[in-house]
Amino acid sequence: MKTDNKGTTLCIISLICMFVLPIIFFVVFGGNGDISGATARAHGIQIRLDIISFIAAWVLAIISRATYKNKFSLVLIILYGSLLALSIIGVVVLLLIMLGL
């Protein structure tokens, strides 16, 4: 029973890293439309923190799946993989549209 709780806790932290932290970073570091160096620097920090939180979310989901074998972690990995695939497809479609193909 305790292992399920630990696995579920890791999955919830993973969800927070994937979906909640980027929103918080956007609110904290979000620019006001100014293109000054301070806003650009804050945006650069925001991008780095977003990437770190996405990687942490994946790592926590994989650790939870490998260690505790609960279904929640399997669902998270499928969800994250689907979102990654859709993002890649979106980028490819956008590039094809921009290139006029």
Short mmCIF file of C-alpha atoms in Angstrom, two decimals:
data_model
loop_
_atom_site.label_atom_id
_atom_site.label_comp_id
_atom_site.label_asym_id
_atom_site.label_seq_id
_atom_site.Cartn_x
_atom_site.Cartn_y
_atom_site.Cartn_z
CA MET A 1 0.00 0.00 0.00
CA LYS A 2 2.80 2.41 0.85
CA THR A 3 4.53 1.83 -2.47
CA ASP A 4 1.37 2.86 -4.31
CA ASN A 5 1.28 6.05 -2.27
CA LYS A 6 4.90 6.84 -3.11
CA GLY A 7 4.32 6.13 -6.78
CA THR A 8 1.18 8.26 -6.80
CA THR A 9 3.04 11.07 -5.04
CA LEU A 10 5.77 10.96 -7.68
CA CYS A 11 3.12 11.06 -10.41
CA ILE A 12 1.39 14.06 -8.85
CA ILE A 13 4.71 15.90 -8.57
CA SER A 14 5.34 14.97 -12.21
CA LEU A 15 1.98 16.45 -13.21
CA ILE A 16 2.79 19.63 -11.29
CA CYS A 17 6.14 19.88 -13.08
CA MET A 18 4.53 19.33 -16.48
CA PHE A 19 1.46 21.56 -16.26
CA VAL A 20 1.48 23.85 -13.20
CA LEU A 21 5.08 25.08 -13.03
CA PRO A 22 5.15 26.43 -16.62
CA ILE A 23 2.04 28.49 -15.85
CA ILE A 24 3.61 29.80 -12.65
CA PHE A 25 6.83 30.63 -14.51
CA PHE A 26 4.81 32.47 -17.16
CA VAL A 27 3.02 34.54 -14.52
CA VAL A 28 6.23 35.32 -12.63
CA PHE A 29 8.52 35.95 -15.60
CA GLY A 30 5.90 36.96 -18.16
CA GLY A 31 6.78 40.16 -19.87
CA ASN A 32 4.59 43.18 -20.23
CA GLY A 33 5.19 43.48 -23.96
CA ASP A 34 8.37 45.48 -23.46
CA ILE A 35 11.32 44.42 -25.60
CA SER A 36 13.97 45.73 -23.24
CA GLY A 37 16.90 43.65 -22.13
CA ALA A 38 15.36 42.94 -18.72
CA THR A 39 12.27 41.35 -20.24
CA ALA A 40 14.34 39.36 -22.71
CA ARG A 41 16.56 38.10 -19.91
CA ALA A 42 13.53 37.08 -17.83
CA HIS A 43 12.10 35.27 -20.86
CA GLY A 44 15.36 33.38 -21.27
CA ILE A 45 15.22 32.29 -17.63
CA GLN A 46 11.59 31.24 -18.08
CA ILE A 47 12.45 29.07 -21.08
CA ARG A 48 15.25 27.34 -19.17
CA LEU A 49 13.00 26.67 -16.18
CA ASP A 50 10.26 25.33 -18.46
CA ILE A 51 12.67 22.89 -20.10
CA ILE A 52 13.96 21.76 -16.70
CA SER A 53 10.43 21.22 -15.40
CA PHE A 54 9.46 19.20 -18.52
CA ILE A 55 12.53 16.99 -18.13
CA ALA A 56 11.83 16.57 -14.41
CA ALA A 57 8.24 15.56 -15.18
CA TRP A 58 9.40 12.86 -17.60
CA VAL A 59 12.07 11.60 -15.20
CA LEU A 60 9.64 11.40 -12.27
CA ALA A 61 7.06 9.52 -14.37
CA ILE A 62 9.70 7.06 -15.58
CA ILE A 63 11.08 6.54 -12.08
CA SER A 64 7.57 5.97 -10.77
CA ARG A 65 6.85 3.46 -13.52
CA ALA A 66 10.13 1.60 -13.11
CA THR A 67 10.06 1.49 -9.33
CA TYR A 68 6.41 1.20 -8.31
CA LYS A 69 4.69 -0.20 -11.46
CA ASN A 70 1.39 1.62 -10.85
CA LYS A 71 -1.10 2.38 -13.61
CA PHE A 72 -1.06 6.12 -12.94
CA SER A 73 2.57 6.33 -14.10
CA LEU A 74 1.75 4.33 -17.23
CA VAL A 75 -1.08 6.72 -18.05
CA LEU A 76 1.25 9.69 -17.50
CA ILE A 77 3.92 8.28 -19.78
CA ILE A 78 1.32 7.64 -22.50
CA LEU A 79 -0.09 11.17 -22.01
CA TYR A 80 3.36 12.78 -22.13
CA GLY A 81 4.33 10.73 -25.18
CA SER A 82 1.13 11.71 -26.98
CA LEU A 83 1.68 15.38 -26.19
CA LEU A 84 5.28 15.13 -27.42
CA ALA A 85 4.17 13.44 -30.65
CA LEU A 86 1.47 16.06 -31.25
CA SER A 87 3.99 18.83 -30.61
CA ILE A 88 6.45 17.37 -33.11
CA ILE A 89 3.69 16.95 -35.70
CA GLY A 90 2.61 20.54 -35.09
CA VAL A 91 6.13 21.87 -35.56
CA VAL A 92 6.56 19.88 -38.78
CA VAL A 93 3.21 21.12 -40.14
CA LEU A 94 4.09 24.69 -39.19
CA LEU A 95 7.46 24.43 -40.95
CA LEU A 96 5.80 22.99 -44.06
CA ILE A 97 3.28 25.82 -44.08
CA MET A 98 6.01 28.41 -43.67
CA LEU A 99 8.01 26.87 -46.50
CA GLY A 100 4.93 26.84 -48.72
CA LEU A 101 4.90 23.11 -49.34
#
